[in-house]
């Protein structure tokens, strides 16, 4: 192994904030059970926040961000993993308080690692990443609460983003009649290619006015947006339907009433991919390699970039300019 390797480092002092590729050593990595040679990572909204001074994601500096990684075990003190094993690591403290995936090597606790399932490559695993896992967890929770293709249409908000685009493609693979909502009129062809049967503008989902109860349009919804959009969606869910919420790009406040819940039996399902139990995590990754795996998975790649391209690319996700998934080849 080389003593020095490349990593994207963010650093903040009283007078300065910097983002750039640096040479670091194995001694710089945090202590953990398993050393991984990272093959791929991906770009997520949290990673964009980690790359700005006031993003409130990184807890101490200097730091290596990147909440996702997939690679090959180099050495392990954990008996569950051996040299040569292909593995995935997402969530927990990775890229937040523990050095993350934007590095040629990463040292990760064994309890945070998932063996790469059969029928999934390391590259495909990072097309999914945290976004795909969140989408899969949303779908599983909706199905656990009674959603089936026969119940009716399923809405996906923020449909061109990471969670949204993967949710569209996974739901389509499962046979659902998917309604995709987006503010990007130029991306309709992309969404149709992923399997959306119908496309709505943001304004058609939330017009600026929220009714306590509106016309019942959808059997369920995957919502990574939150805010007023979520309140509007709740008012339009069919009796006993559910909404899986996983994000807040539209804001953290949800100006709703109790009426969808007590008059229509609507369920609001909170989706947390960060501390999801490992038993559930492994089951979901297995589904992502089988019944949830869309034939269009690689079509979700907007582009594949290098570490050196990350500093100029990360801001695009905060500006809403990313479509589908941007993956990082180490």
PDB file of C-alpha atoms in Angstrom:
ATOM      1  CA  UNK A   1       0.000   0.000   0.000  1.00  0.00           C
ATOM      2  CA  UNK A   2       1.163   3.498  -0.730  1.00  0.00           C
ATOM      3  CA  UNK A   3       1.809   5.717   2.268  1.00  0.00           C
ATOM      4  CA  UNK A   4       0.159   8.721   0.647  1.00  0.00           C
ATOM      5  CA  UNK A   5      -3.158   8.851  -1.203  1.00  0.00           C
ATOM      6  CA  UNK A   6      -5.652  11.432  -2.385  1.00  0.00           C
ATOM      7  CA  UNK A   7      -8.708  12.690  -0.531  1.00  0.00           C
ATOM      8  CA  UNK A   8     -11.026  15.673  -0.795  1.00  0.00           C
ATOM      9  CA  UNK A   9     -10.443  17.761   2.303  1.00  0.00           C
ATOM     10  CA  UNK A  10     -12.616  20.554   3.643  1.00  0.00           C
ATOM     11  CA  UNK A  11     -11.138  22.881   6.232  1.00  0.00           C
ATOM     12  CA  UNK A  12     -12.487  25.816   8.170  1.00  0.00           C
ATOM     13  CA  UNK A  13     -10.649  28.335  10.295  1.00  0.00           C
ATOM     14  CA  UNK A  14     -11.714  31.666  11.778  1.00  0.00           C
ATOM     15  CA  UNK A  15     -10.617  33.438   8.602  1.00  0.00           C
ATOM     16  CA  UNK A  16     -10.932  30.910   5.794  1.00  0.00           C
ATOM     17  CA  UNK A  17     -12.812  27.950   4.317  1.00  0.00           C
ATOM     18  CA  UNK A  18     -11.263  25.655   1.727  1.00  0.00           C
ATOM     19  CA  UNK A  19     -12.268  22.631  -0.359  1.00  0.00           C
ATOM     20  CA  UNK A  20      -9.601  20.767  -2.303  1.00  0.00           C
ATOM     21  CA  UNK A  21      -7.847  17.491  -3.040  1.00  0.00           C
ATOM     22  CA  UNK A  22      -4.966  16.785  -0.658  1.00  0.00           C
ATOM     23  CA  UNK A  23      -2.477  13.997  -0.105  1.00  0.00           C
ATOM     24  CA  UNK A  24      -3.089  12.292   3.231  1.00  0.00           C
ATOM     25  CA  UNK A  25      -1.693   9.167   4.926  1.00  0.00           C
ATOM     26  CA  UNK A  26      -3.196   6.116   6.583  1.00  0.00           C
ATOM     27  CA  UNK A  27      -2.331   7.704   9.935  1.00  0.00           C
ATOM     28  CA  UNK A  28      -4.771  10.491   9.114  1.00  0.00           C
ATOM     29  CA  UNK A  29      -7.716   8.096   8.852  1.00  0.00           C
ATOM     30  CA  UNK A  30      -9.845   7.494  11.960  1.00  0.00           C
ATOM     31  CA  UNK A  31      -9.463   4.262  13.890  1.00  0.00           C
ATOM     32  CA  UNK A  32     -11.910   1.558  12.787  1.00  0.00           C
ATOM     33  CA  UNK A  33     -12.071  -2.172  12.076  1.00  0.00           C
ATOM     34  CA  UNK A  34     -11.979  -2.328   8.283  1.00  0.00           C
ATOM     35  CA  UNK A  35      -9.711  -0.612   5.756  1.00  0.00           C
ATOM     36  CA  UNK A  36     -11.363  -0.229   2.348  1.00  0.00           C
ATOM     37  CA  UNK A  37      -9.917   0.761  -1.005  1.00  0.00           C
ATOM     38  CA  UNK A  38     -12.698   2.985  -2.279  1.00  0.00           C
ATOM     39  CA  UNK A  39     -13.709   2.383  -5.895  1.00  0.00           C
ATOM     40  CA  UNK A  40     -16.783   4.647  -6.119  1.00  0.00           C
ATOM     41  CA  UNK A  41     -18.622   7.259  -4.109  1.00  0.00           C
ATOM     42  CA  UNK A  42     -21.551   9.493  -5.001  1.00  0.00           C
ATOM     43  CA  UNK A  43     -22.812  13.040  -4.589  1.00  0.00           C
ATOM     44  CA  UNK A  44     -25.661  13.831  -2.217  1.00  0.00           C
ATOM     45  CA  UNK A  45     -27.330  16.960  -0.848  1.00  0.00           C
ATOM     46  CA  UNK A  46     -25.537  16.433   2.493  1.00  0.00           C
ATOM     47  CA  UNK A  47     -22.214  16.366   0.640  1.00  0.00           C
ATOM     48  CA  UNK A  48     -23.064  19.682  -0.971  1.00  0.00           C
ATOM     49  CA  UNK A  49     -23.765  21.143   2.470  1.00  0.00           C
ATOM     50  CA  UNK A  50     -20.457  19.733   3.736  1.00  0.00           C
ATOM     51  CA  UNK A  51     -18.649  21.740   1.060  1.00  0.00           C
ATOM     52  CA  UNK A  52     -19.848  25.184   2.210  1.00  0.00           C
ATOM     53  CA  UNK A  53     -18.840  27.131   5.333  1.00  0.00           C
ATOM     54  CA  UNK A  54     -22.323  27.331   6.873  1.00  0.00           C
ATOM     55  CA  UNK A  55     -23.618  23.902   5.818  1.00  0.00           C
ATOM     56  CA  UNK A  56     -23.886  22.651   9.426  1.00  0.00           C
ATOM     57  CA  UNK A  57     -23.033  19.063   8.421  1.00  0.00           C
ATOM     58  CA  UNK A  58     -19.345  18.713   9.272  1.00  0.00           C
ATOM     59  CA  UNK A  59     -18.703  18.811  13.010  1.00  0.00           C
ATOM     60  CA  UNK A  60     -14.925  19.247  13.089  1.00  0.00           C
ATOM     61  CA  UNK A  61     -12.193  20.299  10.665  1.00  0.00           C
ATOM     62  CA  UNK A  62     -10.164  19.385   8.676  1.00  0.00           C
ATOM     63  CA  UNK A  63     -12.473  16.692   7.316  1.00  0.00           C
ATOM     64  CA  UNK A  64     -13.064  14.258   4.429  1.00  0.00           C
ATOM     65  CA  UNK A  65     -16.761  14.348   3.352  1.00  0.00           C
ATOM     66  CA  UNK A  66     -18.722  11.808   1.305  1.00  0.00           C
ATOM     67  CA  UNK A  67     -21.598   9.942   2.967  1.00  0.00           C
ATOM     68  CA  UNK A  68     -21.411   6.967   0.552  1.00  0.00           C
ATOM     69  CA  UNK A  69     -18.687   4.583  -0.548  1.00  0.00           C
ATOM     70  CA  UNK A  70     -18.245   1.217  -2.214  1.00  0.00           C
ATOM     71  CA  UNK A  71     -14.981  -0.639  -2.499  1.00  0.00           C
ATOM     72  CA  UNK A  72     -12.771  -3.621  -1.675  1.00  0.00           C
ATOM     73  CA  UNK A  73     -11.549  -4.629   1.775  1.00  0.00           C
ATOM     74  CA  UNK A  74      -7.782  -4.235   2.120  1.00  0.00           C
ATOM     75  CA  UNK A  75      -7.489  -5.421   5.714  1.00  0.00           C
ATOM     76  CA  UNK A  76      -9.925  -6.217   8.512  1.00  0.00           C
ATOM     77  CA  UNK A  77      -9.937  -6.789  12.253  1.00  0.00           C
ATOM     78  CA  UNK A  78     -13.608  -7.743  12.013  1.00  0.00           C
ATOM     79  CA  UNK A  79     -14.090 -11.502  11.374  1.00  0.00           C
ATOM     80  CA  UNK A  80     -17.146 -10.773   9.200  1.00  0.00           C
ATOM     81  CA  UNK A  81     -14.947  -9.219   6.507  1.00  0.00           C
ATOM     82  CA  UNK A  82     -11.854 -10.446   4.685  1.00  0.00           C
ATOM     83  CA  UNK A  83      -9.317  -8.989   2.297  1.00  0.00           C
ATOM     84  CA  UNK A  84     -10.851  -8.867  -1.180  1.00  0.00           C
ATOM     85  CA  UNK A  85     -14.484  -8.608  -0.047  1.00  0.00           C
ATOM     86  CA  UNK A  86     -16.576  -6.113  -2.007  1.00  0.00           C
ATOM     87  CA  UNK A  87     -18.552  -3.911   0.379  1.00  0.00           C
ATOM     88  CA  UNK A  88     -20.855  -0.896   0.694  1.00  0.00           C
ATOM     89  CA  UNK A  89     -20.825   1.685   3.487  1.00  0.00           C
ATOM     90  CA  UNK A  90     -23.396   4.460   3.787  1.00  0.00           C
ATOM     91  CA  UNK A  91     -25.094   6.433   6.549  1.00  0.00           C
ATOM     92  CA  UNK A  92     -24.285   6.358  10.274  1.00  0.00           C
ATOM     93  CA  UNK A  93     -21.560   8.967  10.919  1.00  0.00           C
ATOM     94  CA  UNK A  94     -19.810   8.544   7.548  1.00  0.00           C
ATOM     95  CA  UNK A  95     -19.109  11.922   5.953  1.00  0.00           C
ATOM     96  CA  UNK A  96     -20.499  13.752   8.981  1.00  0.00           C
ATOM     97  CA  UNK A  97     -18.234  13.078  11.965  1.00  0.00           C
ATOM     98  CA  UNK A  98     -16.257  10.130  10.536  1.00  0.00           C
ATOM     99  CA  UNK A  99     -14.036  10.570   7.457  1.00  0.00           C
ATOM    100  CA  UNK A 100     -16.094   9.632   4.410  1.00  0.00           C
ATOM    101  CA  UNK A 101     -15.970   8.314   0.893  1.00  0.00           C
ATOM    102  CA  UNK A 102     -14.213  11.129  -0.948  1.00  0.00           C
ATOM    103  CA  UNK A 103     -10.899   9.390  -0.414  1.00  0.00           C
ATOM    104  CA  UNK A 104      -8.941   6.619  -2.130  1.00  0.00           C
ATOM    105  CA  UNK A 105      -8.995   4.713   1.160  1.00  0.00           C
ATOM    106  CA  UNK A 106     -11.429   4.724   4.085  1.00  0.00           C
ATOM    107  CA  UNK A 107     -11.371   3.073   7.483  1.00  0.00           C
ATOM    108  CA  UNK A 108     -14.894   2.115   8.588  1.00  0.00           C
ATOM    109  CA  UNK A 109     -16.396   0.248  11.583  1.00  0.00           C
ATOM    110  CA  UNK A 110     -17.566  -3.245  10.614  1.00  0.00           C
ATOM    111  CA  UNK A 111     -21.001  -2.540  12.088  1.00  0.00           C
ATOM    112  CA  UNK A 112     -21.560   0.098   9.373  1.00  0.00           C
ATOM    113  CA  UNK A 113     -20.643  -2.135   6.416  1.00  0.00           C
ATOM    114  CA  UNK A 114     -22.929  -4.139   4.100  1.00  0.00           C
ATOM    115  CA  UNK A 115     -21.499  -6.940   1.904  1.00  0.00           C
ATOM    116  CA  UNK A 116     -22.125  -6.192  -1.775  1.00  0.00           C
ATOM    117  CA  UNK A 117     -25.121  -8.332  -2.820  1.00  0.00           C
ATOM    118  CA  UNK A 118     -24.945 -10.636  -5.809  1.00  0.00           C
ATOM    119  CA  UNK A 119     -26.273  -9.086  -9.024  1.00  0.00           C
ATOM    120  CA  UNK A 120     -24.963  -5.653  -8.026  1.00  0.00           C
ATOM    121  CA  UNK A 121     -21.657  -4.043  -9.016  1.00  0.00           C
ATOM    122  CA  UNK A 122     -19.758  -1.492  -6.948  1.00  0.00           C
ATOM    123  CA  UNK A 123     -20.626   1.137  -9.545  1.00  0.00           C
ATOM    124  CA  UNK A 124     -24.329   0.275  -9.431  1.00  0.00           C
ATOM    125  CA  UNK A 125     -24.211   0.399  -5.638  1.00  0.00           C
ATOM    126  CA  UNK A 126     -23.117   4.023  -5.832  1.00  0.00           C
ATOM    127  CA  UNK A 127     -25.717   4.894  -8.452  1.00  0.00           C
ATOM    128  CA  UNK A 128     -28.006   3.949  -5.590  1.00  0.00           C
ATOM    129  CA  UNK A 129     -26.020   5.229  -2.604  1.00  0.00           C
ATOM    130  CA  UNK A 130     -27.909   6.854   0.251  1.00  0.00           C
ATOM    131  CA  UNK A 131     -30.445   8.283  -2.205  1.00  0.00           C
ATOM    132  CA  UNK A 132     -31.345   4.848  -3.551  1.00  0.00           C
ATOM    133  CA  UNK A 133     -31.430   3.306  -0.106  1.00  0.00           C
ATOM    134  CA  UNK A 134     -33.768   6.082   1.054  1.00  0.00           C
ATOM    135  CA  UNK A 135     -36.032   5.525  -1.943  1.00  0.00           C
ATOM    136  CA  UNK A 136     -36.080   1.770  -1.315  1.00  0.00           C
ATOM    137  CA  UNK A 137     -36.850   2.254   2.379  1.00  0.00           C
ATOM    138  CA  UNK A 138     -39.677   4.631   1.436  1.00  0.00           C
ATOM    139  CA  UNK A 139     -41.202   2.034  -0.894  1.00  0.00           C
ATOM    140  CA  UNK A 140     -40.867  -0.764   1.653  1.00  0.00           C
ATOM    141  CA  UNK A 141     -42.558   1.325   4.351  1.00  0.00           C
ATOM    142  CA  UNK A 142     -45.384   2.235   1.958  1.00  0.00           C
ATOM    143  CA  UNK A 143     -45.867  -1.429   1.063  1.00  0.00           C
ATOM    144  CA  UNK A 144     -45.734  -2.442   4.733  1.00  0.00           C
ATOM    145  CA  UNK A 145     -48.636  -0.019   5.195  1.00  0.00           C
ATOM    146  CA  UNK A 146     -50.733  -1.644   2.497  1.00  0.00           C
ATOM    147  CA  UNK A 147     -49.681  -0.010  -0.779  1.00  0.00           C
ATOM    148  CA  UNK A 148     -50.002  -2.235  -3.855  1.00  0.00           C
ATOM    149  CA  UNK A 149     -50.122  -1.375  -7.571  1.00  0.00           C
ATOM    150  CA  UNK A 150     -53.854  -2.141  -7.548  1.00  0.00           C
ATOM    151  CA  UNK A 151     -54.564   0.623  -5.002  1.00  0.00           C
ATOM    152  CA  UNK A 152     -53.933   3.434  -7.485  1.00  0.00           C
ATOM    153  CA  UNK A 153     -51.400   6.008  -8.609  1.00  0.00           C
ATOM    154  CA  UNK A 154     -48.289   6.822  -6.573  1.00  0.00           C
ATOM    155  CA  UNK A 155     -46.853  10.345  -6.541  1.00  0.00           C
ATOM    156  CA  UNK A 156     -43.129  11.111  -6.359  1.00  0.00           C
ATOM    157  CA  UNK A 157     -42.186  14.715  -5.593  1.00  0.00           C
ATOM    158  CA  UNK A 158     -38.785  16.187  -6.457  1.00  0.00           C
ATOM    159  CA  UNK A 159     -38.698  13.498  -9.115  1.00  0.00           C
ATOM    160  CA  UNK A 160     -35.481  14.526 -10.889  1.00  0.00           C
ATOM    161  CA  UNK A 161     -33.408  14.482  -7.686  1.00  0.00           C
ATOM    162  CA  UNK A 162     -31.525  11.497  -6.335  1.00  0.00           C
ATOM    163  CA  UNK A 163     -34.236  10.042  -4.078  1.00  0.00           C
ATOM    164  CA  UNK A 164     -37.009  11.065  -6.468  1.00  0.00           C
ATOM    165  CA  UNK A 165     -35.536   9.649  -9.669  1.00  0.00           C
ATOM    166  CA  UNK A 166     -34.640   6.361  -8.006  1.00  0.00           C
ATOM    167  CA  UNK A 167     -38.105   6.123  -6.446  1.00  0.00           C
ATOM    168  CA  UNK A 168     -39.698   6.654  -9.877  1.00  0.00           C
ATOM    169  CA  UNK A 169     -37.607   3.904 -11.458  1.00  0.00           C
ATOM    170  CA  UNK A 170     -38.045   1.434  -8.574  1.00  0.00           C
ATOM    171  CA  UNK A 171     -41.804   1.958  -8.351  1.00  0.00           C
ATOM    172  CA  UNK A 172     -42.103   1.500 -12.115  1.00  0.00           C
ATOM    173  CA  UNK A 173     -40.122  -1.751 -11.830  1.00  0.00           C
ATOM    174  CA  UNK A 174     -42.611  -2.915  -9.185  1.00  0.00           C
ATOM    175  CA  UNK A 175     -45.514  -2.236 -11.539  1.00  0.00           C
ATOM    176  CA  UNK A 176     -46.857   0.961 -10.025  1.00  0.00           C
ATOM    177  CA  UNK A 177     -48.560   3.738 -11.994  1.00  0.00           C
ATOM    178  CA  UNK A 178     -46.066   6.486 -11.157  1.00  0.00           C
ATOM    179  CA  UNK A 179     -46.900  10.200 -11.212  1.00  0.00           C
ATOM    180  CA  UNK A 180     -43.711  12.303 -11.164  1.00  0.00           C
ATOM    181  CA  UNK A 181     -43.702  15.906  -9.979  1.00  0.00           C
ATOM    182  CA  UNK A 182     -40.904  18.240 -11.043  1.00  0.00           C
ATOM    183  CA  UNK A 183     -40.173  21.907 -11.540  1.00  0.00           C
ATOM    184  CA  UNK A 184     -37.945  21.124 -14.522  1.00  0.00           C
ATOM    185  CA  UNK A 185     -39.972  21.107 -17.740  1.00  0.00           C
ATOM    186  CA  UNK A 186     -36.860  20.085 -19.689  1.00  0.00           C
ATOM    187  CA  UNK A 187     -36.641  16.729 -17.877  1.00  0.00           C
ATOM    188  CA  UNK A 188     -39.962  15.158 -18.892  1.00  0.00           C
ATOM    189  CA  UNK A 189     -38.311  12.783 -21.379  1.00  0.00           C
ATOM    190  CA  UNK A 190     -35.859  11.669 -18.675  1.00  0.00           C
ATOM    191  CA  UNK A 191     -38.710  10.888 -16.266  1.00  0.00           C
ATOM    192  CA  UNK A 192     -40.722   9.031 -18.898  1.00  0.00           C
ATOM    193  CA  UNK A 193     -37.621   6.947 -19.651  1.00  0.00           C
ATOM    194  CA  UNK A 194     -37.418   6.017 -15.951  1.00  0.00           C
ATOM    195  CA  UNK A 195     -41.003   4.776 -16.061  1.00  0.00           C
ATOM    196  CA  UNK A 196     -43.217   7.721 -15.060  1.00  0.00           C
ATOM    197  CA  UNK A 197     -46.684   7.395 -16.587  1.00  0.00           C
ATOM    198  CA  UNK A 198     -47.685  10.983 -15.817  1.00  0.00           C
ATOM    199  CA  UNK A 199     -45.728  14.165 -15.072  1.00  0.00           C
ATOM    200  CA  UNK A 200     -47.005  17.119 -13.074  1.00  0.00           C
ATOM    201  CA  UNK A 201     -45.450  20.509 -12.455  1.00  0.00           C
ATOM    202  CA  UNK A 202     -44.790  21.574  -8.880  1.00  0.00           C
ATOM    203  CA  UNK A 203     -47.693  24.016  -9.186  1.00  0.00           C
ATOM    204  CA  UNK A 204     -50.088  21.198 -10.084  1.00  0.00           C
ATOM    205  CA  UNK A 205     -49.229  19.497  -6.792  1.00  0.00           C
ATOM    206  CA  UNK A 206     -49.032  22.660  -4.669  1.00  0.00           C
ATOM    207  CA  UNK A 207     -50.717  25.699  -6.205  1.00  0.00           C
ATOM    208  CA  UNK A 208     -49.931  28.057  -3.333  1.00  0.00           C
ATOM    209  CA  UNK A 209     -53.099  27.214  -1.396  1.00  0.00           C
ATOM    210  CA  UNK A 210     -53.431  24.283   0.993  1.00  0.00           C
ATOM    211  CA  UNK A 211     -56.865  22.871   1.741  1.00  0.00           C
ATOM    212  CA  UNK A 212     -57.525  20.857   4.878  1.00  0.00           C
ATOM    213  CA  UNK A 213     -58.903  18.148   2.572  1.00  0.00           C
ATOM    214  CA  UNK A 214     -58.670  18.161  -1.206  1.00  0.00           C
ATOM    215  CA  UNK A 215     -59.647  15.757  -3.980  1.00  0.00           C
ATOM    216  CA  UNK A 216     -58.269  12.246  -3.380  1.00  0.00           C
ATOM    217  CA  UNK A 217     -55.714  11.684  -6.156  1.00  0.00           C
ATOM    218  CA  UNK A 218     -52.994   9.256  -5.054  1.00  0.00           C
ATOM    219  CA  UNK A 219     -52.825   5.988  -3.145  1.00  0.00           C
ATOM    220  CA  UNK A 220     -49.409   6.905  -1.790  1.00  0.00           C
ATOM    221  CA  UNK A 221     -46.473   9.252  -2.209  1.00  0.00           C
ATOM    222  CA  UNK A 222     -42.702   9.369  -1.862  1.00  0.00           C
ATOM    223  CA  UNK A 223     -41.773  12.879  -0.727  1.00  0.00           C
ATOM    224  CA  UNK A 224     -38.177  14.060  -0.333  1.00  0.00           C
ATOM    225  CA  UNK A 225     -39.329  17.714  -0.403  1.00  0.00           C
ATOM    226  CA  UNK A 226     -41.304  18.400   2.788  1.00  0.00           C
ATOM    227  CA  UNK A 227     -42.634  21.850   3.637  1.00  0.00           C
ATOM    228  CA  UNK A 228     -45.789  23.201   2.035  1.00  0.00           C
ATOM    229  CA  UNK A 229     -45.527  20.626  -0.759  1.00  0.00           C
ATOM    230  CA  UNK A 230     -45.927  17.837   1.806  1.00  0.00           C
ATOM    231  CA  UNK A 231     -48.938  19.547   3.382  1.00  0.00           C
ATOM    232  CA  UNK A 232     -50.608  19.798  -0.020  1.00  0.00           C
ATOM    233  CA  UNK A 233     -49.827  16.153  -0.834  1.00  0.00           C
ATOM    234  CA  UNK A 234     -51.336  14.962   2.470  1.00  0.00           C
ATOM    235  CA  UNK A 235     -54.609  16.675   1.634  1.00  0.00           C
ATOM    236  CA  UNK A 236     -54.835  14.745  -1.670  1.00  0.00           C
ATOM    237  CA  UNK A 237     -54.015  11.205  -0.522  1.00  0.00           C
ATOM    238  CA  UNK A 238     -56.699   8.552  -0.846  1.00  0.00           C
ATOM    239  CA  UNK A 239     -58.416   6.997   2.160  1.00  0.00           C
ATOM    240  CA  UNK A 240     -55.934   4.887   4.191  1.00  0.00           C
ATOM    241  CA  UNK A 241     -53.087   5.935   1.897  1.00  0.00           C
ATOM    242  CA  UNK A 242     -49.595   6.821   3.066  1.00  0.00           C
ATOM    243  CA  UNK A 243     -46.860   9.380   2.425  1.00  0.00           C
ATOM    244  CA  UNK A 244     -43.203   8.503   3.053  1.00  0.00           C
ATOM    245  CA  UNK A 245     -41.254  11.687   3.808  1.00  0.00           C
ATOM    246  CA  UNK A 246     -37.459  11.723   3.756  1.00  0.00           C
ATOM    247  CA  UNK A 247     -36.333  15.293   3.077  1.00  0.00           C
ATOM    248  CA  UNK A 248     -36.818  18.986   3.620  1.00  0.00           C
ATOM    249  CA  UNK A 249     -35.566  20.757   0.512  1.00  0.00           C
ATOM    250  CA  UNK A 250     -38.937  22.555   0.553  1.00  0.00           C
ATOM    251  CA  UNK A 251     -38.619  23.490   4.214  1.00  0.00           C
ATOM    252  CA  UNK A 252     -38.944  21.948   7.656  1.00  0.00           C
ATOM    253  CA  UNK A 253     -42.329  23.380   8.590  1.00  0.00           C
ATOM    254  CA  UNK A 254     -45.421  21.481   7.395  1.00  0.00           C
ATOM    255  CA  UNK A 255     -48.575  23.635   7.603  1.00  0.00           C
ATOM    256  CA  UNK A 256     -51.122  20.825   7.709  1.00  0.00           C
ATOM    257  CA  UNK A 257     -54.150  19.942   9.852  1.00  0.00           C
ATOM    258  CA  UNK A 258     -55.251  16.764  11.588  1.00  0.00           C
ATOM    259  CA  UNK A 259     -58.057  16.205   9.063  1.00  0.00           C
ATOM    260  CA  UNK A 260     -56.203  13.959   6.548  1.00  0.00           C
ATOM    261  CA  UNK A 261     -55.199  11.738   9.463  1.00  0.00           C
ATOM    262  CA  UNK A 262     -58.472  11.512  11.392  1.00  0.00           C
ATOM    263  CA  UNK A 263     -60.991  11.704   8.522  1.00  0.00           C
ATOM    264  CA  UNK A 264     -59.156   9.696   5.856  1.00  0.00           C
ATOM    265  CA  UNK A 265     -56.811   7.558   7.943  1.00  0.00           C
ATOM    266  CA  UNK A 266     -53.780   8.892   6.075  1.00  0.00           C
ATOM    267  CA  UNK A 267     -50.374   7.729   7.360  1.00  0.00           C
ATOM    268  CA  UNK A 268     -47.315   9.991   7.449  1.00  0.00           C
ATOM    269  CA  UNK A 269     -44.248   7.745   7.465  1.00  0.00           C
ATOM    270  CA  UNK A 270     -40.916   9.178   8.541  1.00  0.00           C
ATOM    271  CA  UNK A 271     -37.972   7.722   6.608  1.00  0.00           C
ATOM    272  CA  UNK A 272     -34.585   7.724   8.341  1.00  0.00           C
ATOM    273  CA  UNK A 273     -31.844   6.062   6.345  1.00  0.00           C
ATOM    274  CA  UNK A 274     -29.021   7.133   8.689  1.00  0.00           C
ATOM    275  CA  UNK A 275     -29.621   4.849  11.671  1.00  0.00           C
ATOM    276  CA  UNK A 276     -31.814   2.256   9.970  1.00  0.00           C
ATOM    277  CA  UNK A 277     -31.086  -1.108  11.689  1.00  0.00           C
ATOM    278  CA  UNK A 278     -28.529  -3.295   9.919  1.00  0.00           C
ATOM    279  CA  UNK A 279     -30.985  -6.206   9.587  1.00  0.00           C
ATOM    280  CA  UNK A 280     -33.350  -3.984   7.597  1.00  0.00           C
ATOM    281  CA  UNK A 281     -30.435  -2.405   5.725  1.00  0.00           C
ATOM    282  CA  UNK A 282     -29.137  -5.762   4.441  1.00  0.00           C
ATOM    283  CA  UNK A 283     -32.641  -6.871   3.455  1.00  0.00           C
ATOM    284  CA  UNK A 284     -33.168  -3.673   1.476  1.00  0.00           C
ATOM    285  CA  UNK A 285     -29.823  -3.870  -0.322  1.00  0.00           C
ATOM    286  CA  UNK A 286     -30.789  -7.408  -1.322  1.00  0.00           C
ATOM    287  CA  UNK A 287     -34.073  -6.093  -2.756  1.00  0.00           C
ATOM    288  CA  UNK A 288     -32.167  -3.308  -4.546  1.00  0.00           C
ATOM    289  CA  UNK A 289     -30.204  -6.035  -6.319  1.00  0.00           C
ATOM    290  CA  UNK A 290     -33.340  -7.990  -7.261  1.00  0.00           C
ATOM    291  CA  UNK A 291     -37.015  -6.973  -7.329  1.00  0.00           C
ATOM    292  CA  UNK A 292     -36.353  -3.243  -6.890  1.00  0.00           C
ATOM    293  CA  UNK A 293     -33.488  -3.040  -9.392  1.00  0.00           C
ATOM    294  CA  UNK A 294     -34.630  -1.114 -12.473  1.00  0.00           C
ATOM    295  CA  UNK A 295     -33.297  -1.875 -15.934  1.00  0.00           C
ATOM    296  CA  UNK A 296     -32.736   1.894 -16.229  1.00  0.00           C
ATOM    297  CA  UNK A 297     -30.368   2.061 -13.222  1.00  0.00           C
ATOM    298  CA  UNK A 298     -27.289   3.203 -15.166  1.00  0.00           C
ATOM    299  CA  UNK A 299     -29.438   5.727 -17.083  1.00  0.00           C
ATOM    300  CA  UNK A 300     -29.733   7.626 -13.802  1.00  0.00           C
ATOM    301  CA  UNK A 301     -26.070   8.666 -14.022  1.00  0.00           C
ATOM    302  CA  UNK A 302     -25.940  12.323 -15.010  1.00  0.00           C
ATOM    303  CA  UNK A 303     -22.167  12.118 -15.063  1.00  0.00           C
ATOM    304  CA  UNK A 304     -19.196  10.310 -13.578  1.00  0.00           C
ATOM    305  CA  UNK A 305     -16.512  12.557 -12.126  1.00  0.00           C
ATOM    306  CA  UNK A 306     -13.126  12.373 -10.403  1.00  0.00           C
ATOM    307  CA  UNK A 307     -12.054  13.661  -6.991  1.00  0.00           C
ATOM    308  CA  UNK A 308     -10.473  16.661  -8.695  1.00  0.00           C
ATOM    309  CA  UNK A 309     -13.818  17.599 -10.268  1.00  0.00           C
ATOM    310  CA  UNK A 310     -15.734  17.496  -6.981  1.00  0.00           C
ATOM    311  CA  UNK A 311     -15.063  21.073  -5.762  1.00  0.00           C
ATOM    312  CA  UNK A 312     -16.631  22.577  -8.885  1.00  0.00           C
ATOM    313  CA  UNK A 313     -19.430  19.991  -9.086  1.00  0.00           C
ATOM    314  CA  UNK A 314     -20.661  19.900  -5.472  1.00  0.00           C
ATOM    315  CA  UNK A 315     -22.334  23.356  -5.605  1.00  0.00           C
ATOM    316  CA  UNK A 316     -24.621  22.204  -8.432  1.00  0.00           C
ATOM    317  CA  UNK A 317     -26.582  19.914  -6.124  1.00  0.00           C
ATOM    318  CA  UNK A 318     -27.351  22.826  -3.792  1.00  0.00           C
ATOM    319  CA  UNK A 319     -28.524  24.904  -6.743  1.00  0.00           C
ATOM    320  CA  UNK A 320     -30.930  22.209  -7.910  1.00  0.00           C
ATOM    321  CA  UNK A 321     -28.930  21.656 -11.095  1.00  0.00           C
ATOM    322  CA  UNK A 322     -28.250  17.948 -10.549  1.00  0.00           C
ATOM    323  CA  UNK A 323     -30.400  15.360 -12.323  1.00  0.00           C
ATOM    324  CA  UNK A 324     -30.485  11.758 -11.233  1.00  0.00           C
ATOM    325  CA  UNK A 325     -27.115  10.734  -9.833  1.00  0.00           C
ATOM    326  CA  UNK A 326     -23.568  12.021 -10.031  1.00  0.00           C
ATOM    327  CA  UNK A 327     -21.037   9.339  -9.075  1.00  0.00           C
ATOM    328  CA  UNK A 328     -17.378   9.719  -8.168  1.00  0.00           C
ATOM    329  CA  UNK A 329     -14.810   7.236  -9.504  1.00  0.00           C
ATOM    330  CA  UNK A 330     -11.842   6.943  -7.209  1.00  0.00           C
TER     331      UNK A 330
END
